[in-house]
Amino acid sequence: MFELYRKRQLGDNLGETFTFFKDFGKNFFKIFFIVNGAFLVLLGIIIYTLIKVNFEAIKNSGLENNELKSDLISYFNNNEGLTFVLVMICALLLLVFSLFNYAYPILYLKMIANGEKDFGLNDVWSSFLKVLFKLIKFSFGILLLFFPILIIALVIIFFLCFIIIGIPLLFIAIPACFTFFNLWFYSYLTEEKRFFESLKDSYYLIKEDFWNTIGSTFIMMIIMQFIQAAITMFLYFVGIFIAIAYFIGNADSNSAKSIEPSPLLIGFITIIVLALIILGNIFNNVTVIHQGMIYYSLKAGSQHESQSIDLIGDQSNE
């Protein structure tokens, strides 16, 4: 049986991340793809439309001495309303899409920790809607408080790299900040604490087993970045070869035919963009689940103490 509240060492945090996906992966990704599927269809339509509009703008502008005519800018100025609406809808979808994908692993683990079984899409979506306002508040709080401090700290460490001491600090600071943020987020959503209460809780949690926690995070980040970079580069080069093959096949230096919008080409570009987005979110989910193993491991002591107190209370009432 999968147990969340259990003390784990560095290797356990990594191993049980993959054990989680072995036990719950089918249901986890089923819900993930159902929810994201709706977002991705809408996002794909918008991306396709934006790419098509840009290709048509280039085509209609024509070529003059192998250079685009200046009326390309006029084309965008005349269609700025459509472009603005599409960009705003795309940004809104990405915002909700991102909030759900970051909160989803936390809400999923919370249901498991509460002893819930056989939960599905409706349960997860209902939990997400309940915390949506909290997520928005947390996002604004992070933007106003966490990121300015983080940027200042990273700039200082970057300058310290010139005297060598900053290099090891950088390898410690990045996973430390990442873990601190995730523990903060887990505490905020899982225990339903206030913003600064969760901040304080995260500080004490990361201090509890600092090197084990940071080491586990660092190794997981390296694994995920390596796999994601390999897949991203593969898709990137596939997209380049498709585009080059299309333009070579339609090359005509004296006309705009070579940049004529093709549904097939635009479709390929859209699919590659969506594939990169969904792969990024899958790897993010794996990383956040790993942070959940760390969170529940650090919380195991206080959870067992709470259960012991409850048992003492029950015995005293007998």
Coordinates of C-alpha atoms in Angstrom, one line a residue:
M1 CA 0.0 0.0 0.0
F2 CA 1.3 3.5 -0.9
E3 CA 2.0 5.5 2.2
L4 CA 2.5 9.3 1.9
Y5 CA 3.3 10.2 5.6
R6 CA 6.6 8.3 5.9
K7 CA 10.1 9.4 6.6
R8 CA 12.2 9.1 3.5
Q9 CA 15.9 9.4 2.6
L10 CA 17.3 10.9 -0.6
G11 CA 16.9 7.7 -2.7
D12 CA 13.4 7.0 -1.2
N13 CA 12.1 10.4 -2.4
L14 CA 13.3 9.6 -5.9
G15 CA 12.2 6.0 -5.9
E16 CA 8.7 6.6 -4.5
T17 CA 8.1 9.3 -7.1
F18 CA 8.2 6.6 -9.7
T19 CA 6.3 4.2 -7.5
F20 CA 3.5 6.7 -7.3
F21 CA 3.2 6.8 -11.1
K22 CA 3.4 3.0 -11.2
D23 CA 0.4 2.7 -8.7
F24 CA -1.6 5.8 -9.7
G25 CA -0.2 6.8 -13.1
K26 CA -3.1 5.5 -15.2
N27 CA -5.8 7.4 -13.3
F28 CA -3.5 10.4 -12.8
F29 CA -2.7 10.9 -16.5
K30 CA -6.3 10.0 -17.5
I31 CA -7.6 13.0 -15.6
F32 CA -4.6 15.1 -16.7
F33 CA -5.3 14.5 -20.4
I34 CA -9.0 14.9 -20.2
V35 CA -8.7 18.3 -18.6
N36 CA -5.8 19.4 -20.7
G37 CA -7.4 18.0 -23.9
A38 CA -10.1 20.7 -23.7
F39 CA -7.6 23.5 -23.1
L40 CA -5.2 22.2 -25.8
V41 CA -8.0 22.0 -28.5
L42 CA -8.9 25.6 -27.9
L43 CA -5.2 26.6 -27.6
G44 CA -4.4 24.7 -30.8
I45 CA -7.2 26.6 -32.7
I46 CA -5.9 29.9 -31.5
I47 CA -2.2 29.1 -32.3
Y48 CA -3.2 27.8 -35.8
T49 CA -5.2 31.0 -36.4
L50 CA -2.3 33.2 -35.3
I51 CA 0.2 31.4 -37.5
K52 CA -2.1 31.5 -40.4
V53 CA -2.7 35.2 -40.0
N54 CA 1.0 35.8 -39.9
F55 CA 1.7 33.7 -43.0
E56 CA -1.1 35.5 -44.9
A57 CA 0.3 38.8 -43.8
I58 CA 3.7 38.0 -45.2
K59 CA 2.2 36.5 -48.4
N60 CA 0.0 39.6 -49.0
S61 CA 2.8 42.0 -48.3
G62 CA 4.7 40.6 -51.3
L63 CA 8.4 40.8 -52.0
E64 CA 10.4 43.6 -53.4
N65 CA 14.1 43.1 -54.1
N66 CA 13.9 39.9 -52.1
E67 CA 12.7 41.9 -49.1
L68 CA 9.3 42.2 -47.5
K69 CA 7.4 45.4 -48.4
S70 CA 6.7 47.9 -45.7
D71 CA 3.0 47.3 -45.9
L72 CA 3.4 44.2 -43.7
I73 CA 3.3 46.6 -40.7
S74 CA 0.2 48.2 -42.1
Y75 CA -1.4 44.8 -42.4
F76 CA -0.9 44.2 -38.7
N77 CA -2.1 47.7 -37.8
N78 CA -5.3 47.1 -39.8
N79 CA -5.9 43.8 -38.0
E80 CA -4.6 44.7 -34.5
G81 CA -8.1 44.1 -33.0
L82 CA -8.2 40.4 -34.1
T83 CA -4.6 39.9 -33.1
F84 CA -5.2 41.5 -29.6
V85 CA -8.3 39.4 -29.0
L86 CA -6.5 36.1 -30.0
V87 CA -3.5 36.9 -27.9
M88 CA -5.6 37.8 -24.8
I89 CA -7.7 34.6 -25.1
C90 CA -4.5 32.6 -25.5
A91 CA -3.0 34.3 -22.4
L92 CA -6.1 33.6 -20.4
L93 CA -6.2 30.0 -21.4
L94 CA -2.5 29.6 -20.6
L95 CA -3.1 31.1 -17.2
V96 CA -5.9 28.7 -16.2
F97 CA -4.0 25.9 -17.9
S98 CA -0.9 26.7 -15.9
L99 CA -2.7 27.1 -12.6
F100 CA -4.5 23.8 -13.0
N101 CA -1.4 21.9 -14.0
Y102 CA 0.6 23.2 -11.1
A103 CA -2.1 22.6 -8.5
Y104 CA -3.3 19.3 -9.9
P105 CA -0.5 17.1 -8.4
I106 CA -0.9 18.7 -5.0
L107 CA -4.7 18.3 -5.0
Y108 CA -4.3 14.7 -6.1
L109 CA -1.8 13.8 -3.3
K110 CA -4.1 15.6 -0.9
M111 CA -7.0 13.3 -1.8
I112 CA -4.7 10.3 -1.3
A113 CA -3.5 11.6 2.1
N114 CA -7.2 12.1 3.2
G115 CA -7.8 8.5 2.5
E116 CA -10.0 9.1 -0.6
K117 CA -10.3 6.3 -3.2
D118 CA -11.7 5.9 -6.6
F119 CA -11.9 9.7 -7.2
G120 CA -12.2 10.9 -10.8
L121 CA -12.3 14.0 -13.0
N122 CA -15.3 15.6 -11.2
D123 CA -13.6 15.3 -7.8
V124 CA -10.4 16.8 -9.0
W125 CA -12.1 19.6 -11.0
S126 CA -14.3 20.5 -8.0
S127 CA -11.3 20.7 -5.7
F128 CA -9.5 22.9 -8.2
L129 CA -12.5 25.3 -8.5
K130 CA -12.6 25.6 -4.7
V131 CA -9.0 26.7 -4.5
L132 CA -9.0 28.8 -7.7
F133 CA -9.3 32.1 -5.9
K134 CA -6.5 31.0 -3.5
L135 CA -4.3 30.1 -6.4
I136 CA -4.8 33.6 -8.0
K137 CA -4.0 35.3 -4.6
F138 CA -0.9 33.1 -4.2
S139 CA 0.3 33.9 -7.7
F140 CA 0.0 37.6 -7.1
G141 CA 1.8 37.2 -3.7
I142 CA 4.6 35.3 -5.3
L143 CA 5.0 37.9 -8.1
L144 CA 5.1 40.7 -5.6
L145 CA 7.2 39.1 -2.9
F146 CA 9.1 36.0 -3.9
F147 CA 10.3 36.8 -7.4
P148 CA 11.9 40.2 -6.6
I149 CA 13.9 38.7 -3.7
L150 CA 14.8 35.6 -5.8
I151 CA 16.1 37.8 -8.7
I152 CA 18.2 39.9 -6.3
A153 CA 19.6 36.8 -4.7
L154 CA 20.5 35.2 -8.0
V155 CA 22.1 38.4 -9.3
I156 CA 24.3 38.5 -6.1
I157 CA 25.2 34.8 -6.5
F158 CA 26.0 35.4 -10.2
F159 CA 28.5 38.1 -9.4
L160 CA 30.0 35.9 -6.7
C161 CA 30.6 33.3 -9.5
F162 CA 33.5 35.6 -10.6
I163 CA 35.3 34.8 -7.4
I164 CA 34.5 31.0 -7.7
I165 CA 32.6 30.9 -4.4
G166 CA 29.3 31.7 -6.2
I167 CA 29.5 28.5 -8.3
P168 CA 28.8 26.0 -5.5
L169 CA 26.3 28.5 -4.1
L170 CA 24.4 28.5 -7.4
F171 CA 24.1 24.7 -7.3
I172 CA 22.7 24.9 -3.8
A173 CA 20.5 28.1 -4.3
I174 CA 18.6 26.9 -7.3
P175 CA 17.2 23.6 -5.9
A176 CA 16.8 25.3 -2.5
C177 CA 14.6 28.1 -3.9
F178 CA 12.7 25.6 -6.0
T179 CA 12.0 23.3 -3.0
F180 CA 11.2 26.2 -0.7
F181 CA 8.6 27.5 -3.2
N182 CA 7.0 24.1 -3.6
L183 CA 6.9 23.4 0.1
W184 CA 5.3 26.8 0.5
F185 CA 2.7 25.9 -2.2
Y186 CA 2.0 22.5 -0.7
S187 CA 1.5 23.9 2.8
Y188 CA -0.8 26.6 1.3
L189 CA -3.1 24.2 -0.5
T190 CA -2.8 21.1 1.5
E191 CA -3.2 22.5 5.0
E192 CA -5.2 25.5 3.9
K193 CA -3.0 27.9 5.8
R194 CA -2.7 31.6 5.0
F195 CA 0.0 33.0 2.7
F196 CA 2.5 34.0 5.4
E197 CA 1.7 31.0 7.7
S198 CA 2.6 28.7 4.8
L199 CA 5.8 30.8 4.2
K200 CA 6.8 30.2 7.8
D201 CA 5.9 26.5 7.6
S202 CA 8.0 26.1 4.5
Y203 CA 11.0 27.7 6.1
Y204 CA 10.9 25.3 9.1
L205 CA 10.3 22.3 6.8
I206 CA 13.3 23.0 4.6
K207 CA 15.5 23.4 7.6
E208 CA 14.5 20.1 9.1
D209 CA 16.4 17.9 6.6
F210 CA 18.2 20.5 4.3
W211 CA 20.9 18.5 2.6
N212 CA 18.8 15.4 2.0
T213 CA 16.0 17.5 0.6
I214 CA 18.1 19.7 -1.6
G215 CA 20.2 16.8 -2.9
S216 CA 17.0 14.9 -3.9
T217 CA 15.6 18.0 -5.7
F218 CA 18.9 18.6 -7.5
I219 CA 19.1 15.0 -8.9
M220 CA 15.4 15.1 -10.0
M221 CA 15.9 18.4 -11.7
I222 CA 18.9 17.1 -13.6
I223 CA 17.0 14.0 -14.7
M224 CA 14.0 15.9 -15.9
Q225 CA 16.0 18.6 -17.6
F226 CA 18.1 16.1 -19.5
I227 CA 15.1 14.1 -20.8
Q228 CA 13.1 17.2 -21.6
A229 CA 16.0 18.8 -23.4
A230 CA 16.5 15.7 -25.6
I231 CA 12.8 15.5 -26.6
T232 CA 12.6 19.3 -27.1
M233 CA 15.6 19.3 -29.4
F234 CA 14.2 16.3 -31.4
L235 CA 10.9 18.1 -32.0
Y236 CA 12.7 21.4 -32.7
F237 CA 14.8 19.8 -35.5
V238 CA 11.7 18.0 -36.9
G239 CA 10.0 21.3 -37.1
I240 CA 13.0 22.9 -38.8
F241 CA 13.3 20.1 -41.4
I242 CA 9.6 20.2 -42.2
A243 CA 9.7 24.0 -42.7
I244 CA 12.9 23.8 -44.8
A245 CA 11.6 21.0 -47.0
Y246 CA 8.4 23.0 -47.6
F247 CA 10.1 26.2 -48.5
I248 CA 12.6 24.5 -50.8
G249 CA 9.7 22.7 -52.5
N250 CA 8.0 26.0 -53.1
A251 CA 11.0 28.2 -53.6
D252 CA 10.5 31.1 -56.0
S253 CA 12.7 34.1 -55.4
N254 CA 10.5 36.5 -57.5
S255 CA 7.2 35.9 -55.8
A256 CA 5.6 35.3 -52.4
K257 CA 4.6 31.7 -53.4
S258 CA 7.3 30.2 -51.2
I259 CA 5.7 31.7 -48.1
E260 CA 2.1 30.9 -49.1
P261 CA 0.3 29.6 -46.1
S262 CA -0.1 25.8 -46.2
P263 CA -2.7 24.1 -43.9
L264 CA -0.3 21.1 -43.6
L265 CA 2.7 23.2 -42.6
I266 CA 0.7 25.3 -40.2
G267 CA -0.8 22.2 -38.8
F268 CA 2.7 20.6 -38.2
I269 CA 3.9 23.8 -36.5
T270 CA 0.8 23.9 -34.3
I271 CA 1.2 20.2 -33.3
I272 CA 4.9 20.7 -32.4
V273 CA 4.0 23.8 -30.3
L274 CA 1.3 21.9 -28.4
A275 CA 3.5 18.8 -28.0
L276 CA 6.2 21.0 -26.3
I277 CA 3.6 22.6 -24.0
I278 CA 2.1 19.3 -22.9
L279 CA 5.5 17.6 -22.5
G280 CA 6.6 20.6 -20.3
N281 CA 3.5 20.1 -18.1
I282 CA 4.0 16.3 -17.8
F283 CA 7.6 16.8 -16.6
N284 CA 6.4 19.6 -14.3
N285 CA 3.8 17.2 -12.8
V286 CA 6.5 14.6 -12.2
T287 CA 8.7 17.2 -10.5
V288 CA 5.8 18.5 -8.3
I289 CA 4.9 14.9 -7.3
H290 CA 8.5 14.4 -6.3
Q291 CA 8.3 17.6 -4.2
G292 CA 5.2 16.1 -2.6
M293 CA 7.2 13.0 -1.5
I294 CA 9.6 15.4 0.2
Y295 CA 6.7 17.4 1.7
Y296 CA 4.9 14.4 3.2
S297 CA 8.2 12.9 4.4
L298 CA 9.0 16.1 6.3
K299 CA 5.5 16.2 7.6
A300 CA 5.5 12.6 8.8
G301 CA 6.9 13.4 12.2
S302 CA 4.2 15.9 13.1
Q303 CA 1.5 13.7 11.6
H304 CA 2.5 10.7 13.8
E305 CA 2.6 13.0 16.8
S306 CA -0.9 14.2 16.0
Q307 CA -2.1 10.6 15.7
S308 CA -0.5 9.6 19.0
I309 CA -2.3 12.6 20.8
D310 CA -5.6 11.5 19.3
L311 CA -5.0 7.9 20.5
I312 CA -4.2 9.2 24.0
G313 CA -7.4 11.3 23.9
D314 CA -9.5 8.3 22.8
Q315 CA -8.0 6.1 25.6
S316 CA -8.7 8.8 28.3
N317 CA -12.4 8.8 27.2
E318 CA -12.8 5.1 27.7

